[in-house]
Amino acid sequence: ALDDLKDVVATQARALSDARAFVEAATPGMVGKLRAESLGTAALASRTIVELRSGKFDAAAADSAEVLDALSAVAAEYAVLAERTQRFRGYEELFEVPLTNFGDTDQAGKELAVHRQKWELLADFERCCRGWMAAPCAELSPETMQAKVDEISKANYKMLKGRKDDEVVQRLQKALDAFKERMPMCAEVANAALQPRHWQAIYGILGRTYDEDDPPTPEKLLEYGIMGHFEEVQAHGAVATKEYSMLKAMDKMEAEWEGLQFKVTPYKDSGTFVIGGTDEVQTILDDQIVKIQAMNTSPFVKPFKERASSWESMLQTLQDMLDNWLQCQSTWLYLEPIFSSADIVKQMPEEGAKFGRVDDMWRAMMQSTFDAPAVIPIAREKERVDKLIECNMLLEAIQKGLAAYLEKKRLFFPRFFFLSNDEMLEILSETKDPTRVQPHLKKCFEGVHTLDIDDELVITAMNSVEKERVPFKHAVDTNKARGAVEKWLLEVEAGMFDAIHDVTARGIADYAAKPRSEWVLEWPGMVVLVVSAIFWTRGVTDALAANTAAAYERKCTSDLMKVVDLVRGQLTGLQRATLGALVVMDVHARDVVSALVEKQITSDGDFEWQAQLRSYWEEDPEGGRDQTVMMRMMSACIQYGYEYLGNSSRLVITPLTDRCYRTLMGAIHLTLGGAPEGPAGTGKTETTKDLAKALARQCVVFNCSDSLDYLAMAKFFKGLASSGAWACFDEFNRINLEVLSVVAQQVLDIQRAIHTKLRSFTFEGTEMTLKWSAWCSITMNPGYAGRSELPDNLKALFRTVAMMVPDYAMIAEIVLFSFGYLAARECSKKIVQCYKLCSEQLSSQDHYDYGMRAVMAVLRAAGNLKRRFPNDDEFVLMLRSIIDVNLCKFLSHDVPLFNGIISDLFPGVDLPKADYGAMEAALVDACTKRNVQPTEYFMLKTIQLYEMIVVRHGLMIVGMPFSGKTTSYRVLADALALMEARGQEGQVRAEHVVINPKSVTMGQLYGQFDPVSHEWTDGVLAVTFRAVASNPEPHRKWLVLDGPVDAIWIENLNTVLDDNKKLCLNSGEI
């Protein structure tokens, strides 16, 4: 094998040697040949340059196609030349011989490229121009044309910069410039908006006839001389463009409605539907109506005027339909529950039939809407609008009929004027079962909580909320009224007056027959007070005549002490209420006699005696009854009203109260109104109410607000005049000035009618009966923000009483006395002193209040404690009540100061710790359930909250965010529920409803009238308050308004938070 390999290597070496020899022999010949060929190629390149520079490719007049053909031939030659040049350069490098100069080849390439570029650009432009000029105008695209022209211009501009003298380049530039002048014409005639009608007009201008089968081209138009009429053509183009854009807008409008439907939702279980949120439809509608109206006033709408007009009329129809539809729906929703009561339909057959028609139409319409809810097809139904208009006319007639029906019922039983329409309808619909009217009685009769109705539906007695029962003298048979609720209610009213008169007469007869201390426990509270007053008046008159006033003073004191002893004993709640009020009146009676003795008055005609409110049992001046109670004060003489007011408490009569009584009695005597004014908590409203109690009159307290209008006030005044009741308008100057000036006329009408002793008169267009006992009083807080100054014509109708500072000490003393406190005077001094020191020494905070209401809270707490621990030290009870009511509201840095004041006022009085063991255990369990830590401070605050709830019916939890306010009342509610379940301390659970008052408007919170139909809509708070107030369950019900407090929304709760405990709505509902 090795030998073979050696042979191969030797053969290879021989072959290489032979090849080398061949190359060396052939090289000189090859080099010579290459030299000759290279020189030939260089010569060819020179000839090509000569041809390129010959001038035939720079002739501006030459035909571009021919020149391009010639250039193509040169280019073909040049391609061969370039290939050879490249090949020979390679050979020369290979043979390592001197390189030939091929510079002309490169130069030729450059010059050829330049010539080709300019002639290709020129040819391209000329081809485009020919195409554009010959193309139908409709197919032209001005944008594409402009882009092409710009592109060629840009390239030509670059060439111009390099060769200014090149005629070809200049020729292209001239062609471009010439075309640019025609460009606006091309753009104008290429307008897509140009329709055949526009072309006819353009051809008319050019003096030609337009043929649709022979479309116009720029070439033809130039031939026809369009450039001479360019401005006119432009005008037509502008018109066409405007028309075209309007057409596009019309298409867009129609497309906007595609797929849009009315939202239809089932309504309760009525079997029909109501239309839901129409906001989207309304937004598009508002927008399009404006657009289409603008379009229809435009001169460019002419070609499709019919389409635009029909669209506008359809939109207007839809707008009318929506307006009528929503109006019809809101009225139908209001009336549907009313007319679904067969009793109401029976009483209003005509309105019932009309509502039946509307109901059928409504149901059919809503069913068809539910089946096909698309907006536009519905909008094209003109007859639907007509139906809705008819429905609305019927509904308006029904509402008028309903209002007339309610007005008729109100005139028959005037106390209905103090109820809202909804409450009245609720009462009137209960024609079969009088017991169903029971929950509403309190609204008509201040003191009547329930009536005793037997199985035969005969009413035999009335009961107050305190469970006091007064039998009727003559039973009222409700069957005779045949379902007319107002008839038997009128009989109940007459029965109430007769029953109180009868029981008063029997009480007077019985007074002389047995000891007073026994007698006071056997008769209704009202009778006890009025009969005591009659006998006191008689006693004082006799004592003055016989000059034995001092002896009578001693008798008064002994009578009083006997009653106080009774209070300290075991009594029922009803007897305690009676005696509490009696003590207050007896103390005043004793004080009056003491004052007469002190001033040595001997005549019953003396002013000191005449200025007191005196009660007499004498002949009835009007002849209605044999004997009646007459109330006298100075020159005023007023008959007792016999309105049953239950067994309510009475105000302490201080010199301020007395002065207020005298002014108000004088005002009644002069047929004027009364106007107590002064700061909060001075007893303006309460004194008016107390005078009404003294005279046994129904007194309706109404909290005015700035949204009251003259119609609501007129309704109120009608009620006053025809029922003979009193009204006390709280915060009267919150009413708007323009309403007050109408109110002045309304008050004047009533006062004049009473003054002239009319039996009936016309008021606000209604003929109505008049009771002379009607009277109205207004109370005001002067100088508050948002208060009107009363107009002069209104001021003149009221006698004002300034009520500034109540006598706290005297009030506290007498109230404590009525609770059975023997050390009442010392205790009252301590309360007053405590508040005086607190106001001077403690920091000033918005929520600190040392006024009459704070004092009353302490007194109420003291009364509760006295009943629970009748034998404990009175100072301890007093201290406990002051601490319970006040400590919780002080900030931490004021607590030590408060404790200091207390220890100074009650030296040596040790307070035993209150026993809240069961509650604390329940609170800890409630905290655990809510995953909250029962810290000492949290527990303290929650127990203080409970203590406050016990003595006040309205309170405010104040604190920074995240300080545990909400958690506190929730935990307390849970704890009370636990205690109820465990049966501890007789506690009951608490349910709480929470509203954020600042999350809605005032109208949505309390309710508002519709500005057009004057129809009332309840607010969130009104609905919730009504539900809570009318819930008969015994558990606690807390209405929590969780949000920032401001004067705007809380003002309307004035009467809720004071002793009236009533929410007054602008609908007249209380």
mmCIF file of C-alpha atoms in Angstrom, residues 313-438:
data_model
loop_
_atom_site.group_PDB
_atom_site.id
_atom_site.type_symbol
_atom_site.label_atom_id
_atom_site.label_comp_id
_atom_site.label_asym_id
_atom_site.label_seq_id
_atom_site.Cartn_x
_atom_site.Cartn_y
_atom_site.Cartn_z
ATOM 1 C CA SER A 313 -92.272 65.529 12.725
ATOM 2 C CA MET A 314 -91.494 61.983 13.922
ATOM 3 C CA LEU A 315 -89.059 63.324 16.555
ATOM 4 C CA GLN A 316 -91.623 65.930 17.710
ATOM 5 C CA THR A 317 -94.215 63.159 17.976
ATOM 6 C CA LEU A 318 -91.768 61.123 20.066
ATOM 7 C CA GLN A 319 -91.111 64.153 22.327
ATOM 8 C CA ASP A 320 -94.844 64.779 22.830
ATOM 9 C CA MET A 321 -95.340 61.088 23.416
ATOM 10 C CA LEU A 322 -92.594 60.907 26.040
ATOM 11 C CA ASP A 323 -93.863 63.988 27.903
ATOM 12 C CA ASN A 324 -97.444 62.733 27.955
ATOM 13 C CA TRP A 325 -96.373 59.179 28.673
ATOM 14 C CA LEU A 326 -94.315 60.042 31.757
ATOM 15 C CA GLN A 327 -97.008 62.436 33.019
ATOM 16 C CA CYS A 328 -99.669 59.776 32.495
ATOM 17 C CA GLN A 329 -97.494 57.173 34.212
ATOM 18 C CA SER A 330 -96.827 59.277 37.330
ATOM 19 C CA THR A 331 -100.551 60.121 37.700
ATOM 20 C CA TRP A 332 -101.589 56.532 37.008
ATOM 21 C CA LEU A 333 -99.123 55.283 39.651
ATOM 22 C CA TYR A 334 -100.611 57.757 42.168
ATOM 23 C CA LEU A 335 -104.262 56.925 41.403
ATOM 24 C CA GLU A 336 -103.992 53.173 40.803
ATOM 25 C CA PRO A 337 -103.787 52.177 44.503
ATOM 26 C CA ILE A 338 -106.658 54.591 45.282
ATOM 27 C CA PHE A 339 -109.062 53.232 42.664
ATOM 28 C CA SER A 340 -108.092 49.632 43.332
ATOM 29 C CA SER A 341 -110.226 50.062 46.510
ATOM 30 C CA ALA A 342 -113.789 49.070 45.668
ATOM 31 C CA ASP A 343 -115.092 51.327 48.487
ATOM 32 C CA ILE A 344 -113.585 54.449 46.915
ATOM 33 C CA VAL A 345 -114.916 53.517 43.451
ATOM 34 C CA LYS A 346 -118.384 53.064 44.983
ATOM 35 C CA GLN A 347 -118.215 56.582 46.460
ATOM 36 C CA MET A 348 -116.877 58.124 43.215
ATOM 37 C CA PRO A 349 -118.580 56.104 40.449
ATOM 38 C CA GLU A 350 -117.945 58.671 37.682
ATOM 39 C CA GLU A 351 -114.225 59.010 38.451
ATOM 40 C CA GLY A 352 -114.010 55.238 38.933
ATOM 41 C CA ALA A 353 -115.430 54.639 35.429
ATOM 42 C CA LYS A 354 -113.001 57.188 33.929
ATOM 43 C CA PHE A 355 -110.089 55.550 35.705
ATOM 44 C CA GLY A 356 -111.247 52.166 34.396
ATOM 45 C CA ARG A 357 -111.023 53.535 30.842
ATOM 46 C CA VAL A 358 -107.575 54.979 31.452
ATOM 47 C CA ASP A 359 -106.445 51.752 33.109
ATOM 48 C CA ASP A 360 -107.557 49.646 30.123
ATOM 49 C CA MET A 361 -105.814 51.995 27.667
ATOM 50 C CA TRP A 362 -102.677 52.057 29.816
ATOM 51 C CA ARG A 363 -102.492 48.287 30.153
ATOM 52 C CA ALA A 364 -103.019 47.721 26.405
ATOM 53 C CA MET A 365 -100.406 50.338 25.528
ATOM 54 C CA MET A 366 -97.807 48.991 27.971
ATOM 55 C CA GLN A 367 -98.407 45.409 26.766
ATOM 56 C CA SER A 368 -97.794 46.433 23.145
ATOM 57 C CA THR A 369 -94.667 48.358 24.248
ATOM 58 C CA PHE A 370 -93.455 45.286 26.128
ATOM 59 C CA ASP A 371 -94.000 43.100 23.047
ATOM 60 C CA ALA A 372 -92.293 45.550 20.641
ATOM 61 C CA PRO A 373 -90.111 47.996 22.598
ATOM 62 C CA ALA A 374 -88.155 49.481 19.621
ATOM 63 C CA VAL A 375 -88.270 53.283 19.888
ATOM 64 C CA ILE A 376 -88.663 54.393 16.250
ATOM 65 C CA PRO A 377 -91.647 52.197 15.265
ATOM 66 C CA ILE A 378 -93.408 53.412 18.444
ATOM 67 C CA ALA A 379 -92.499 57.023 17.609
ATOM 68 C CA ARG A 380 -94.293 56.702 14.268
ATOM 69 C CA GLU A 381 -97.591 55.856 16.032
ATOM 70 C CA LYS A 382 -99.401 59.205 15.985
ATOM 71 C CA GLU A 383 -102.542 57.635 17.489
ATOM 72 C CA ARG A 384 -100.566 56.601 20.598
ATOM 73 C CA VAL A 385 -99.927 60.303 21.361
ATOM 74 C CA ASP A 386 -103.639 61.033 20.926
ATOM 75 C CA LYS A 387 -104.460 58.188 23.329
ATOM 76 C CA LEU A 388 -101.981 59.478 25.906
ATOM 77 C CA ILE A 389 -103.362 63.022 25.631
ATOM 78 C CA GLU A 390 -106.857 61.618 26.123
ATOM 79 C CA CYS A 391 -105.626 59.608 29.139
ATOM 80 C CA ASN A 392 -104.043 62.716 30.649
ATOM 81 C CA MET A 393 -107.233 64.732 30.160
ATOM 82 C CA LEU A 394 -109.214 61.958 31.859
ATOM 83 C CA LEU A 395 -106.649 61.701 34.662
ATOM 84 C CA GLU A 396 -106.788 65.467 35.163
ATOM 85 C CA ALA A 397 -110.578 65.267 35.389
ATOM 86 C CA ILE A 398 -110.238 62.346 37.838
ATOM 87 C CA GLN A 399 -107.779 64.333 39.979
ATOM 88 C CA LYS A 400 -110.097 67.323 39.970
ATOM 89 C CA GLY A 401 -112.979 65.033 40.898
ATOM 90 C CA LEU A 402 -110.866 63.437 43.622
ATOM 91 C CA ALA A 403 -109.840 66.855 44.975
ATOM 92 C CA ALA A 404 -113.477 68.008 44.937
ATOM 93 C CA TYR A 405 -114.518 64.760 46.650
ATOM 94 C CA LEU A 406 -111.873 65.221 49.361
ATOM 95 C CA GLU A 407 -112.781 68.912 49.741
ATOM 96 C CA LYS A 408 -116.444 67.928 50.184
ATOM 97 C CA LYS A 409 -115.494 65.386 52.854
ATOM 98 C CA ARG A 410 -113.255 67.943 54.544
ATOM 99 C CA LEU A 411 -116.002 70.543 54.633
ATOM 100 C CA PHE A 412 -118.296 67.915 56.134
ATOM 101 C CA PHE A 413 -115.745 66.880 58.782
ATOM 102 C CA PRO A 414 -113.294 69.816 59.013
ATOM 103 C CA ARG A 415 -110.614 67.950 60.986
ATOM 104 C CA PHE A 416 -109.760 66.203 57.735
ATOM 105 C CA PHE A 417 -108.108 69.474 56.644
ATOM 106 C CA PHE A 418 -105.217 68.646 58.972
ATOM 107 C CA LEU A 419 -104.559 65.357 57.163
ATOM 108 C CA SER A 420 -102.794 64.800 53.861
ATOM 109 C CA ASN A 421 -104.785 63.444 50.905
ATOM 110 C CA ASP A 422 -103.228 60.003 51.248
ATOM 111 C CA GLU A 423 -104.186 59.710 54.920
ATOM 112 C CA MET A 424 -107.738 60.826 54.150
ATOM 113 C CA LEU A 425 -108.124 58.294 51.359
ATOM 114 C CA GLU A 426 -106.859 55.591 53.719
ATOM 115 C CA ILE A 427 -109.543 56.557 56.258
ATOM 116 C CA LEU A 428 -112.343 56.983 53.697
ATOM 117 C CA SER A 429 -111.654 53.619 52.081
ATOM 118 C CA GLU A 430 -112.441 51.847 55.395
ATOM 119 C CA THR A 431 -116.204 51.991 54.891
ATOM 120 C CA LYS A 432 -117.043 48.531 56.185
ATOM 121 C CA ASP A 433 -114.942 48.243 59.318
ATOM 122 C CA PRO A 434 -114.803 51.265 61.670
ATOM 123 C CA THR A 435 -112.128 49.557 63.797
ATOM 124 C CA ARG A 436 -109.697 49.972 60.866
ATOM 125 C CA VAL A 437 -109.928 53.762 61.315
ATOM 126 C CA GLN A 438 -108.509 53.486 64.858
#
